[in-house]
């Protein structure tokens, strides 16, 4: 299963780490100072288009580092908001002496590190931007449904939009608004989201039940401030009655309401699954984040590394292709690359030479194997010889009969046969029962209880390929 | 001369759902409600009205507007309650009572110390039979109480409130379900005169829709020397398309707003001095873009390769076993076999499960969970032939689907 909650925790922790490591004064990279002249988001988006155009045809020339470097710097200067650049730059700069190139690359590649720029999401950025901006200017409410599989930059893009709009407020182009971000993972039960929203809005702690009535009260009077509500991981808020979803999307439609709700979810067909009155309110402003292609993933990693020259370009491409074929998840691509730098660093320190090892395809491949080989494979790799033979007996029987389940009796027979074939003393029944139980306790095999212990059905809980892979590897 | 941008902005604002307080059309329904209410205010008795219709047919809007305008003619109090967030009958009575208190309907009213269902009900009953002016209680999404209030006698008591002797309560229920009255109310065995008056809001027709949009835009058009924002043909297209599905006015407004947005973007490229009219081609473009069938990554041709291979594998399994469900372990095995012959692979079982979930997010398959991951059951959620056609577009997939070795 996707363990998003765990992922989030990790992100937060590391963010703390990074932030706490910089305590000196801020220094702004000269390269970025040009950006401060670019103020209005409109010009940003126009310039963005130009840079995208000039960028796209030359992807194949990415291997020429010099050319791509200059393109990169102009791109990032135009693209991101000034304050973000300050933050990102200061994080890296102050630590520059202490950290090795590898470490710098790893910080840059960390998913929790907000990138200096947001490549490949120009259209989505401007769609969300225009939607919120129009509603802010017209003092109206509205809702937008943003969906796409994990790691496609939904949360990131939306946050950037809000940051960008906030900057518009600072520059007095827009009137002030309030923004609230809630994540359904922050609550244990869907209705608690009201409590969270109310707390973010007013700072007061009230019960969920009370919070919803208080929120509804707010709509009786015309408010003089727009509220942008970002609800992340909306899928988690589905209840049987769907009342939470209904309320979230009904608020923007209340008379004089100035709520702008941006709902982020994974499922693309959610609007078709909910009650018709909810999908009616959800409207047609649906924005889909497609999985990244390998070209986009490569660019994302490359732009993060900027001038740090630690990666072999082929290695990035390899990682990008690997991820794009399966999920197109940027988070994953970044994690693989980060792990690969660790492996490369280890190689360098072993070599004891001064020269730096570039991260190459071999490192990436190794990283992929380490990260995604399952716990079961590791378990079996470290299992005892007899346990391995037990598994081997199961797959032998499976290959012979084609049935997924076999009785323990037949396995014992086969096990004895295998032992003799390998010149080992066969185990007695009780000993084998112990082996069987220990395998079952690690869930490598599944048992279906039966009165007669030796007649109980056994099936392996791991793919045959994986078992063969481990067994053949150890010979 | 005003800026073009301003016109676009005003037009979009006018099309926002909550931008107006004028009901266009719906004369028959509104007259009916008016007659009921007016007779009731005159006769000094209670009444219950039940309004039903599909989403976005103007039920809530009509009732609220009507009550606001009646305020000028009659003296009454109004409480609006959305049953969506009502947890149980007690919770509902409590909310009503606290609204009564805060609206100062009866100066002697106070929240009881112990809020049992009975005590709350007693209080409300005594209040509505003793007040001077009528109290209108609007219960929006009333069909939801069926799921929360399991006890039919509680609902019965609620519907009987307007008919207590001297009761001054007018109960207006609003809901989508057409059969709420037919299914639930007979069970309550209300006497014929106590049955709620039922008013149906039929979906908006093509002409209704055109009138509503025109009315909203007319103000803007007047303000800016009668420029035409959406041309008649385009509006006609939009209206007839929506009227033929569910007549949801929210959808209409949304589509018109997006058409204006599209027009604005296209106009920006040419730097015109005056506003361009939304034409039928632009309206068509919006309709094509919002078609929900083109939603999954597969349709947009952005689906990662492995996910497509997995879909092929499910198809093959279904053909092979003639059963619509396939277990994850079986699928994984076949999938690996296919992957191997194209020299790709996924790295582990958990990766494979992840892959399945990603396709589920696209709405193409359903993953039924079981205790053990390997016993998860997968089934297609779209038509087999349709999927086959989509996959066959690509030579690689067609190759997998037709290769005998995998069958
Ligand atoms: N006849 C009309 N004239 C003008 N505007 C209308 C009309 N009917 C509906 N609208 C607009 O459509 C919006 C949605 O209508 P409303 O909230 O009444 O829907 P509903 O029928 O209550 O739907 P649901 O069952 O989903 O609650 C209103 O905010 C209103 O602005
Ligand atoms: N276009 C992009 N450019 C740079 N980094 C990106 C991009 N898209 C995603 N990422 C990285 O992937 C991570 C996950 O993105 P996020 O928006 O949280 O995904 P989700 O779609 O699941 O909300 C981000 O924190 C960021 O580090
Ligand atoms: Mg997210
Ligand atoms: Mg309604």
Short mmCIF file of N, CA and C in Angstrom, two decimals, chain A residues 1-2 42 130 134-135 137-141 149-150 209 212-213 216-217 220 235 241-243 246-247 250 252-257 266-269 272-273 275-277 279-286 288-291 322 324-328 332 368-369 372-374 376-377 398 404 443 446 459-466, chain B residues 5 9-10 12-13 16-18 20-21 55-56 68 82-87 91 95 99 140-141 143-144 147-148 176 248 250-251 254-255 258 261 265 268 290 292 295-297 300 302-307 329-330 332-333 336-337 340 345-351 353-355 357-358 360-363 369 372-376 381:
data_model
loop_
_atom_site.label_atom_id
_atom_site.label_comp_id
_atom_site.label_asym_id
_atom_site.label_seq_id
_atom_site.Cartn_x
_atom_site.Cartn_y
_atom_site.Cartn_z
N UNK A 1 0.84 -1.21 0.00
CA UNK A 1 0.00 0.00 0.00
C UNK A 1 0.87 1.26 0.00
N UNK A 2 0.29 2.31 -0.53
CA UNK A 2 1.02 3.57 -0.44
C UNK A 2 0.98 4.05 0.99
N UNK A 42 1.18 37.75 -14.36
CA UNK A 42 0.83 37.68 -15.76
C UNK A 42 2.08 37.67 -16.64
N UNK A 130 -5.41 31.30 -12.77
CA UNK A 130 -6.50 32.09 -13.35
C UNK A 130 -7.80 31.87 -12.61
N UNK A 134 -9.47 35.03 -10.82
CA UNK A 134 -10.76 35.53 -11.29
C UNK A 134 -11.74 35.63 -10.13
N UNK A 135 -11.78 34.57 -9.33
CA UNK A 135 -12.71 34.59 -8.21
C UNK A 135 -12.35 35.65 -7.18
N UNK A 137 -10.79 38.51 -7.76
CA UNK A 137 -11.11 39.82 -8.33
C UNK A 137 -12.60 40.08 -8.35
N UNK A 138 -13.38 39.02 -8.69
CA UNK A 138 -14.84 39.21 -8.78
C UNK A 138 -15.52 39.09 -7.43
N UNK A 139 -14.75 38.76 -6.41
CA UNK A 139 -15.29 38.56 -5.07
C UNK A 139 -16.37 37.50 -5.06
N UNK A 140 -16.11 36.40 -5.76
CA UNK A 140 -17.09 35.33 -5.82
C UNK A 140 -16.47 34.05 -5.25
N UNK A 141 -17.31 33.04 -5.12
CA UNK A 141 -16.82 31.74 -4.67
C UNK A 141 -16.79 30.75 -5.81
N UNK A 149 -2.51 10.96 -10.25
CA UNK A 149 -1.88 9.96 -9.39
C UNK A 149 -0.82 10.62 -8.51
N UNK A 150 -0.34 9.93 -7.47
CA UNK A 150 0.62 10.57 -6.54
C UNK A 150 1.90 11.01 -7.22
N UNK A 209 -18.56 19.10 15.65
CA UNK A 209 -19.99 19.35 15.48
C UNK A 209 -20.30 20.84 15.56
N UNK A 212 -18.93 23.00 12.48
CA UNK A 212 -19.70 23.08 11.24
C UNK A 212 -20.85 24.08 11.36
N UNK A 213 -21.46 24.13 12.53
CA UNK A 213 -22.53 25.13 12.69
C UNK A 213 -21.97 26.54 12.67
N UNK A 216 -21.21 27.45 9.11
CA UNK A 216 -22.42 27.77 8.36
C UNK A 216 -22.94 29.16 8.74
N UNK A 217 -22.79 29.50 10.02
CA UNK A 217 -23.21 30.83 10.49
C UNK A 217 -22.50 31.92 9.72
N UNK A 220 -24.10 33.63 6.73
CA UNK A 220 -25.28 34.46 6.82
C UNK A 220 -24.94 35.92 6.56
N UNK A 235 -9.91 12.19 -1.30
CA UNK A 235 -10.47 10.82 -1.31
C UNK A 235 -10.76 10.32 0.09
N UNK A 241 -22.35 8.69 3.82
CA UNK A 241 -23.37 9.71 3.61
C UNK A 241 -22.87 10.84 2.71
N UNK A 242 -21.56 10.95 2.57
CA UNK A 242 -20.93 11.97 1.74
C UNK A 242 -21.24 13.39 2.18
N UNK A 243 -21.55 13.55 3.47
CA UNK A 243 -21.95 14.88 3.92
C UNK A 243 -20.77 15.85 3.99
N UNK A 246 -20.22 17.13 0.55
CA UNK A 246 -21.33 18.01 0.19
C UNK A 246 -21.10 19.40 0.78
N UNK A 247 -20.79 19.44 2.07
CA UNK A 247 -20.62 20.74 2.71
C UNK A 247 -19.46 21.53 2.12
N UNK A 250 -20.62 22.88 -1.03
CA UNK A 250 -21.81 23.71 -0.98
C UNK A 250 -21.46 25.12 -0.52
N UNK A 252 -19.10 27.25 -1.31
CA UNK A 252 -18.88 28.28 -2.33
C UNK A 252 -20.16 28.75 -3.01
N UNK A 253 -21.22 27.95 -2.92
CA UNK A 253 -22.45 28.33 -3.61
C UNK A 253 -23.41 29.11 -2.73
N UNK A 254 -23.05 29.28 -1.46
CA UNK A 254 -23.94 30.04 -0.59
C UNK A 254 -23.98 31.48 -1.08
N UNK A 255 -25.08 32.12 -0.77
CA UNK A 255 -25.23 33.49 -1.22
C UNK A 255 -24.11 34.35 -0.62
N UNK A 256 -23.52 35.18 -1.47
CA UNK A 256 -22.46 36.09 -1.04
C UNK A 256 -21.20 35.39 -0.56
N UNK A 257 -21.14 34.10 -0.76
CA UNK A 257 -19.97 33.38 -0.27
C UNK A 257 -18.72 33.79 -1.04
N UNK A 266 -6.71 11.81 -5.72
CA UNK A 266 -6.07 10.90 -6.67
C UNK A 266 -7.05 10.39 -7.72
N UNK A 267 -8.24 10.03 -7.27
CA UNK A 267 -9.17 9.38 -8.18
C UNK A 267 -9.69 10.36 -9.22
N UNK A 268 -9.61 9.95 -10.48
CA UNK A 268 -10.07 10.83 -11.54
C UNK A 268 -11.57 10.73 -11.74
N UNK A 269 -12.15 9.64 -11.28
CA UNK A 269 -13.58 9.46 -11.52
C UNK A 269 -14.42 9.75 -10.28
N UNK A 272 -17.86 11.24 -10.72
CA UNK A 272 -18.90 10.35 -11.22
C UNK A 272 -19.39 9.42 -10.13
N UNK A 273 -18.58 9.26 -9.07
CA UNK A 273 -18.95 8.30 -8.05
C UNK A 273 -19.80 8.91 -6.94
N UNK A 275 -22.71 11.50 -5.14
CA UNK A 275 -24.10 11.81 -5.42
C UNK A 275 -24.20 12.93 -6.45
N UNK A 276 -25.29 12.91 -7.20
CA UNK A 276 -25.38 13.88 -8.31
C UNK A 276 -25.40 15.31 -7.79
N UNK A 277 -25.93 15.52 -6.56
CA UNK A 277 -25.96 16.90 -6.09
C UNK A 277 -24.56 17.40 -5.76
N UNK A 279 -21.76 16.31 -7.47
CA UNK A 279 -21.04 16.52 -8.73
C UNK A 279 -21.58 17.76 -9.44
N UNK A 280 -22.85 18.07 -9.19
CA UNK A 280 -23.38 19.31 -9.77
C UNK A 280 -22.65 20.51 -9.21
N UNK A 281 -22.35 20.47 -7.90
CA UNK A 281 -21.65 21.60 -7.28
C UNK A 281 -20.18 21.61 -7.63
N UNK A 282 -19.62 20.42 -7.82
CA UNK A 282 -18.19 20.33 -8.15
C UNK A 282 -17.89 21.06 -9.44
N UNK A 283 -18.87 21.07 -10.31
CA UNK A 283 -18.70 21.81 -11.54
C UNK A 283 -17.78 21.12 -12.50
N UNK A 284 -17.45 21.82 -13.55
CA UNK A 284 -16.68 21.18 -14.61
C UNK A 284 -15.24 21.63 -14.58
N UNK A 285 -14.90 22.48 -13.62
CA UNK A 285 -13.52 22.94 -13.56
C UNK A 285 -12.66 21.83 -13.00
N UNK A 286 -12.39 20.88 -13.83
CA UNK A 286 -11.61 19.73 -13.38
C UNK A 286 -10.24 19.81 -14.01
N UNK A 288 -6.65 17.85 -14.56
CA UNK A 288 -5.99 16.55 -14.41
C UNK A 288 -4.49 16.68 -14.57
N UNK A 289 -3.77 16.17 -13.60
CA UNK A 289 -2.30 16.13 -13.69
C UNK A 289 -1.91 14.76 -14.25
N UNK A 290 -1.38 14.78 -15.43
CA UNK A 290 -0.98 13.51 -16.05
C UNK A 290 0.32 13.03 -15.41
N UNK A 291 0.55 11.72 -15.43
CA UNK A 291 1.85 11.22 -14.95
C UNK A 291 2.97 11.83 -15.79
N UNK A 322 12.92 4.59 -16.15
CA UNK A 322 12.50 3.53 -15.23
C UNK A 322 11.20 3.94 -14.52
N UNK A 324 9.11 6.48 -15.35
CA UNK A 324 8.03 6.84 -16.27
C UNK A 324 7.30 5.62 -16.78
N UNK A 325 8.01 4.50 -16.89
CA UNK A 325 7.36 3.30 -17.41
C UNK A 325 6.36 2.74 -16.41
N UNK A 326 6.59 2.99 -15.14
CA UNK A 326 5.71 2.41 -14.14
C UNK A 326 4.65 3.39 -13.65
N UNK A 327 5.09 4.53 -13.12
CA UNK A 327 4.12 5.40 -12.48
C UNK A 327 4.20 6.86 -12.87
N UNK A 328 5.33 7.32 -13.35
CA UNK A 328 5.46 8.74 -13.67
C UNK A 328 5.42 9.60 -12.43
N UNK A 332 9.27 9.56 -6.67
CA UNK A 332 10.02 8.34 -6.80
C UNK A 332 11.32 8.57 -7.58
N UNK A 368 17.55 1.36 -7.43
CA UNK A 368 16.21 0.88 -7.72
C UNK A 368 16.00 -0.48 -7.07
N UNK A 369 17.00 -1.35 -7.23
CA UNK A 369 16.87 -2.70 -6.68
C UNK A 369 16.69 -2.64 -5.17
N UNK A 372 13.20 -0.99 -4.07
CA UNK A 372 11.91 -1.59 -4.37
C UNK A 372 11.87 -3.11 -4.28
N UNK A 373 13.01 -3.71 -3.94
CA UNK A 373 12.90 -5.15 -3.71
C UNK A 373 12.12 -5.30 -2.41
N UNK A 374 11.26 -6.29 -2.40
CA UNK A 374 10.30 -6.30 -1.30
C UNK A 374 10.90 -6.87 -0.03
N UNK A 376 9.77 -9.23 1.56
CA UNK A 376 9.70 -10.69 1.52
C UNK A 376 10.96 -11.30 0.94
N UNK A 377 11.47 -10.65 -0.11
CA UNK A 377 12.70 -11.18 -0.72
C UNK A 377 13.84 -11.15 0.31
N UNK A 398 3.94 -26.99 -7.14
CA UNK A 398 3.07 -26.09 -7.89
C UNK A 398 3.30 -26.26 -9.39
N UNK A 404 -2.35 -23.99 -6.74
CA UNK A 404 -1.67 -23.08 -5.84
C UNK A 404 -1.54 -23.64 -4.43
N UNK A 443 4.61 -14.84 7.26
CA UNK A 443 3.68 -14.65 6.15
C UNK A 443 4.29 -14.96 4.79
N UNK A 446 0.99 -19.21 3.56
CA UNK A 446 -0.30 -19.09 4.25
C UNK A 446 -0.82 -20.49 4.53
N UNK A 459 -0.17 -22.59 0.99
CA UNK A 459 0.06 -21.88 -0.28
C UNK A 459 1.10 -20.80 -0.04
N UNK A 460 1.92 -20.56 -1.06
CA UNK A 460 2.95 -19.55 -0.79
C UNK A 460 2.38 -18.17 -1.04
N UNK A 461 2.87 -17.24 -0.28
CA UNK A 461 2.34 -15.89 -0.27
C UNK A 461 3.31 -14.94 -0.97
N UNK A 462 3.96 -15.46 -1.99
CA UNK A 462 5.02 -14.70 -2.61
C UNK A 462 5.07 -15.21 -4.04
N UNK A 463 5.45 -14.36 -4.97
CA UNK A 463 5.37 -14.84 -6.34
C UNK A 463 6.46 -15.89 -6.59
N UNK A 464 6.15 -16.83 -7.46
CA UNK A 464 7.08 -17.90 -7.76
C UNK A 464 8.39 -17.33 -8.30
N UNK A 465 8.27 -16.29 -9.11
CA UNK A 465 9.47 -15.68 -9.69
C UNK A 465 10.41 -15.17 -8.60
N UNK A 466 9.80 -14.52 -7.61
CA UNK A 466 10.63 -13.97 -6.52
C UNK A 466 11.34 -15.09 -5.78
N UNK B 5 -11.13 43.90 -20.77
CA UNK B 5 -10.94 42.99 -19.66
C UNK B 5 -12.07 43.10 -18.63
N UNK B 9 -14.64 40.28 -17.27
CA UNK B 9 -14.70 40.04 -15.83
C UNK B 9 -16.13 40.18 -15.31
N UNK B 10 -16.82 41.23 -15.77
CA UNK B 10 -18.21 41.43 -15.33
C UNK B 10 -19.10 40.28 -15.81
N UNK B 12 -18.24 37.20 -16.41
CA UNK B 12 -17.99 36.00 -15.62
C UNK B 12 -18.64 36.11 -14.25
N UNK B 13 -18.58 37.32 -13.72
CA UNK B 13 -19.17 37.55 -12.40
C UNK B 13 -20.68 37.33 -12.45
N UNK B 16 -21.72 33.74 -12.23
CA UNK B 16 -21.48 32.98 -11.01
C UNK B 16 -22.83 32.60 -10.40
N UNK B 17 -22.90 31.35 -9.91
CA UNK B 17 -24.19 30.82 -9.48
C UNK B 17 -24.92 31.74 -8.50
N UNK B 18 -24.19 32.30 -7.55
CA UNK B 18 -24.90 33.05 -6.51
C UNK B 18 -24.88 34.55 -6.78
N UNK B 20 -27.09 36.44 -8.41
CA UNK B 20 -28.34 37.15 -8.67
C UNK B 20 -29.36 36.84 -7.57
N UNK B 21 -30.40 37.66 -7.47
CA UNK B 21 -31.50 37.27 -6.60
C UNK B 21 -32.82 37.37 -7.34
N UNK B 55 -30.75 17.97 -9.08
CA UNK B 55 -29.84 19.04 -8.67
C UNK B 55 -29.81 20.19 -9.68
N UNK B 56 -29.66 21.38 -9.14
CA UNK B 56 -29.54 22.55 -10.02
C UNK B 56 -30.80 22.91 -10.77
N UNK B 68 -37.97 35.59 0.96
CA UNK B 68 -37.48 36.96 1.14
C UNK B 68 -38.51 37.98 0.66
N UNK B 82 -30.05 22.77 6.83
CA UNK B 82 -29.65 21.78 5.83
C UNK B 82 -29.47 20.42 6.52
N UNK B 83 -30.24 19.45 6.11
CA UNK B 83 -30.24 18.16 6.82
C UNK B 83 -28.99 17.34 6.58
N UNK B 84 -28.14 17.80 5.68
CA UNK B 84 -26.92 17.06 5.41
C UNK B 84 -26.06 16.91 6.67
N UNK B 85 -25.98 17.96 7.47
CA UNK B 85 -25.10 17.85 8.64
C UNK B 85 -25.86 17.51 9.91
N UNK B 86 -27.11 17.06 9.75
CA UNK B 86 -27.88 16.64 10.93
C UNK B 86 -27.51 15.20 11.26
N UNK B 87 -27.19 14.97 12.55
CA UNK B 87 -26.72 13.64 12.92
C UNK B 87 -27.87 12.73 13.36
N UNK B 91 -30.26 16.02 17.64
CA UNK B 91 -29.38 17.04 17.11
C UNK B 91 -30.18 18.05 16.29
N UNK B 95 -30.77 22.04 17.13
CA UNK B 95 -30.41 23.11 16.22
C UNK B 95 -31.59 24.04 15.98
N UNK B 99 -31.85 27.97 17.08
CA UNK B 99 -32.17 29.00 16.09
C UNK B 99 -33.36 29.84 16.56
N UNK B 140 -33.68 21.72 4.00
CA UNK B 140 -33.10 21.42 2.69
C UNK B 140 -32.49 20.02 2.72
N UNK B 141 -32.44 19.38 1.59
CA UNK B 141 -31.93 18.00 1.45
C UNK B 141 -32.59 17.09 2.48
N UNK B 143 -34.28 14.48 2.18
CA UNK B 143 -34.21 13.02 2.00
C UNK B 143 -33.06 12.40 2.79
N UNK B 144 -32.13 13.23 3.26
CA UNK B 144 -31.02 12.71 4.05
C UNK B 144 -31.44 12.24 5.43
N UNK B 147 -31.54 8.50 6.15
CA UNK B 147 -30.36 7.72 6.49
C UNK B 147 -29.93 7.93 7.93
N UNK B 148 -30.27 9.09 8.50
CA UNK B 148 -29.81 9.37 9.86
C UNK B 148 -30.87 9.07 10.91
N UNK B 176 -33.90 15.97 -3.58
CA UNK B 176 -33.73 15.48 -4.95
C UNK B 176 -34.62 14.29 -5.24
N UNK B 248 -29.35 20.75 -15.59
CA UNK B 248 -28.71 21.32 -14.41
C UNK B 248 -28.15 22.71 -14.73
N UNK B 250 -26.45 24.73 -12.93
CA UNK B 250 -25.07 24.97 -12.50
C UNK B 250 -24.10 24.63 -13.61
N UNK B 251 -24.38 23.51 -14.28
CA UNK B 251 -23.51 23.08 -15.39
C UNK B 251 -23.53 24.12 -16.51
N UNK B 254 -21.54 27.11 -15.57
CA UNK B 254 -20.12 26.76 -15.57
C UNK B 254 -19.57 26.74 -16.99
N UNK B 255 -20.33 26.13 -17.87
CA UNK B 255 -19.87 25.99 -19.26
C UNK B 255 -19.80 27.36 -19.93
N UNK B 258 -16.80 29.15 -18.74
CA UNK B 258 -15.56 28.65 -19.32
C UNK B 258 -15.43 29.05 -20.78
N UNK B 261 -14.09 32.39 -20.77
CA UNK B 261 -12.67 32.36 -20.44
C UNK B 261 -11.83 31.99 -21.67
N UNK B 265 -9.02 34.22 -23.66
CA UNK B 265 -7.65 33.81 -23.97
C UNK B 265 -7.35 33.96 -25.45
N UNK B 268 -7.01 37.59 -26.46
CA UNK B 268 -5.79 38.24 -25.99
C UNK B 268 -4.70 38.20 -27.05
N UNK B 290 -14.90 18.85 -21.54
CA UNK B 290 -15.42 18.44 -20.23
C UNK B 290 -16.08 17.07 -20.26
N UNK B 292 -16.68 13.63 -19.55
CA UNK B 292 -16.03 12.83 -18.51
C UNK B 292 -15.43 11.52 -19.00
N UNK B 295 -11.48 10.97 -19.47
CA UNK B 295 -10.78 11.39 -18.27
C UNK B 295 -9.52 10.62 -17.93
N UNK B 296 -9.54 9.32 -18.19
CA UNK B 296 -8.42 8.52 -17.69
C UNK B 296 -7.17 8.78 -18.50
N UNK B 297 -6.06 8.41 -17.93
CA UNK B 297 -4.79 8.59 -18.61
C UNK B 297 -4.74 7.80 -19.90
N UNK B 300 -6.06 9.77 -22.76
CA UNK B 300 -5.22 10.89 -23.12
C UNK B 300 -3.84 10.44 -23.57
N UNK B 302 -1.47 9.16 -21.96
CA UNK B 302 -0.36 9.50 -21.09
C UNK B 302 -0.14 8.39 -20.08
N UNK B 303 -0.78 7.26 -20.30
CA UNK B 303 -0.65 6.20 -19.32
C UNK B 303 0.72 5.53 -19.44
N UNK B 304 1.42 5.38 -18.32
CA UNK B 304 2.72 4.71 -18.38
C UNK B 304 2.61 3.30 -18.95
N UNK B 305 3.67 2.90 -19.61
CA UNK B 305 3.70 1.64 -20.35
C UNK B 305 3.27 0.44 -19.51
N UNK B 306 3.85 0.32 -18.32
CA UNK B 306 3.58 -0.84 -17.48
C UNK B 306 2.10 -0.96 -17.15
N UNK B 307 1.47 0.20 -16.94
CA UNK B 307 0.05 0.17 -16.60
C UNK B 307 -0.75 -0.36 -17.78
N UNK B 329 -2.38 -12.62 -7.27
CA UNK B 329 -1.23 -13.50 -7.44
C UNK B 329 -1.18 -14.06 -8.86
N UNK B 330 -2.33 -14.46 -9.35
CA UNK B 330 -2.41 -15.02 -10.69
C UNK B 330 -2.00 -13.97 -11.73
N UNK B 332 -0.22 -11.34 -11.29
CA UNK B 332 1.19 -10.98 -11.15
C UNK B 332 2.06 -11.94 -11.95
N UNK B 333 1.70 -13.21 -11.85
CA UNK B 333 2.48 -14.23 -12.53
C UNK B 333 2.46 -14.04 -14.04
N UNK B 336 4.30 -10.94 -15.13
CA UNK B 336 5.74 -11.12 -15.16
C UNK B 336 6.18 -11.85 -16.42
N UNK B 337 5.36 -12.81 -16.80
CA UNK B 337 5.70 -13.61 -17.99
C UNK B 337 5.74 -12.69 -19.21
N UNK B 340 8.65 -10.22 -19.08
CA UNK B 340 9.95 -10.83 -19.32
C UNK B 340 10.23 -10.91 -20.81
N UNK B 345 10.47 -5.24 -16.36
CA UNK B 345 9.91 -5.90 -15.19
C UNK B 345 9.56 -4.86 -14.12
N UNK B 346 8.69 -5.24 -13.21
CA UNK B 346 8.53 -4.43 -12.01
C UNK B 346 9.38 -5.11 -10.95
N UNK B 347 9.76 -4.34 -9.93
CA UNK B 347 10.80 -4.85 -9.06
C UNK B 347 10.30 -5.73 -7.93
N UNK B 348 9.05 -5.59 -7.55
CA UNK B 348 8.57 -6.42 -6.46
C UNK B 348 7.06 -6.46 -6.46
N UNK B 349 6.56 -7.29 -5.59
CA UNK B 349 5.12 -7.42 -5.53
C UNK B 349 4.47 -6.12 -5.07
N UNK B 350 5.09 -5.46 -4.10
CA UNK B 350 4.46 -4.24 -3.61
C UNK B 350 4.41 -3.18 -4.71
N UNK B 351 5.42 -3.20 -5.56
CA UNK B 351 5.40 -2.32 -6.72
C UNK B 351 4.21 -2.63 -7.60
N UNK B 353 1.39 -4.04 -6.72
CA UNK B 353 0.15 -3.61 -6.08
C UNK B 353 -0.06 -2.13 -6.30
N UNK B 354 1.03 -1.40 -6.17
CA UNK B 354 0.98 0.04 -6.38
C UNK B 354 0.46 0.36 -7.78
N UNK B 355 0.95 -0.41 -8.72
CA UNK B 355 0.55 -0.25 -10.12
C UNK B 355 -0.96 -0.44 -10.28
N UNK B 357 -3.19 -0.01 -7.97
CA UNK B 357 -3.91 1.11 -7.34
C UNK B 357 -3.92 2.32 -8.28
N UNK B 358 -2.81 2.53 -8.96
CA UNK B 358 -2.74 3.66 -9.87
C UNK B 358 -3.79 3.54 -10.98
N UNK B 360 -6.52 1.90 -10.67
CA UNK B 360 -7.81 2.10 -10.02
C UNK B 360 -8.13 3.60 -9.92
N UNK B 361 -7.11 4.41 -9.66
CA UNK B 361 -7.32 5.85 -9.61
C UNK B 361 -7.86 6.39 -10.92
N UNK B 362 -7.51 5.71 -12.00
CA UNK B 362 -8.00 6.11 -13.31
C UNK B 362 -9.44 5.66 -13.54
N UNK B 363 -9.93 4.87 -12.59
CA UNK B 363 -11.31 4.41 -12.72
C UNK B 363 -11.49 3.29 -13.72
N UNK B 369 -10.14 -5.48 -1.80
CA UNK B 369 -9.12 -5.85 -0.83
C UNK B 369 -9.47 -7.16 -0.14
N UNK B 372 -4.99 -10.98 2.72
CA UNK B 372 -3.66 -11.13 2.15
C UNK B 372 -3.62 -10.42 0.80
N UNK B 373 -2.52 -9.71 0.60
CA UNK B 373 -2.40 -8.96 -0.65
C UNK B 373 -2.58 -9.85 -1.87
N UNK B 374 -2.03 -11.07 -1.75
CA UNK B 374 -2.08 -11.94 -2.92
C UNK B 374 -3.49 -12.39 -3.27
N UNK B 375 -4.40 -12.23 -2.33
CA UNK B 375 -5.78 -12.63 -2.61
C UNK B 375 -6.66 -11.47 -3.05
N UNK B 376 -6.06 -10.29 -3.23
CA UNK B 376 -6.84 -9.17 -3.75
C UNK B 376 -7.50 -9.60 -5.05
N UNK B 381 -13.56 -2.22 -14.81
CA UNK B 381 -14.75 -1.41 -14.59
C UNK B 381 -15.27 -0.80 -15.88
#
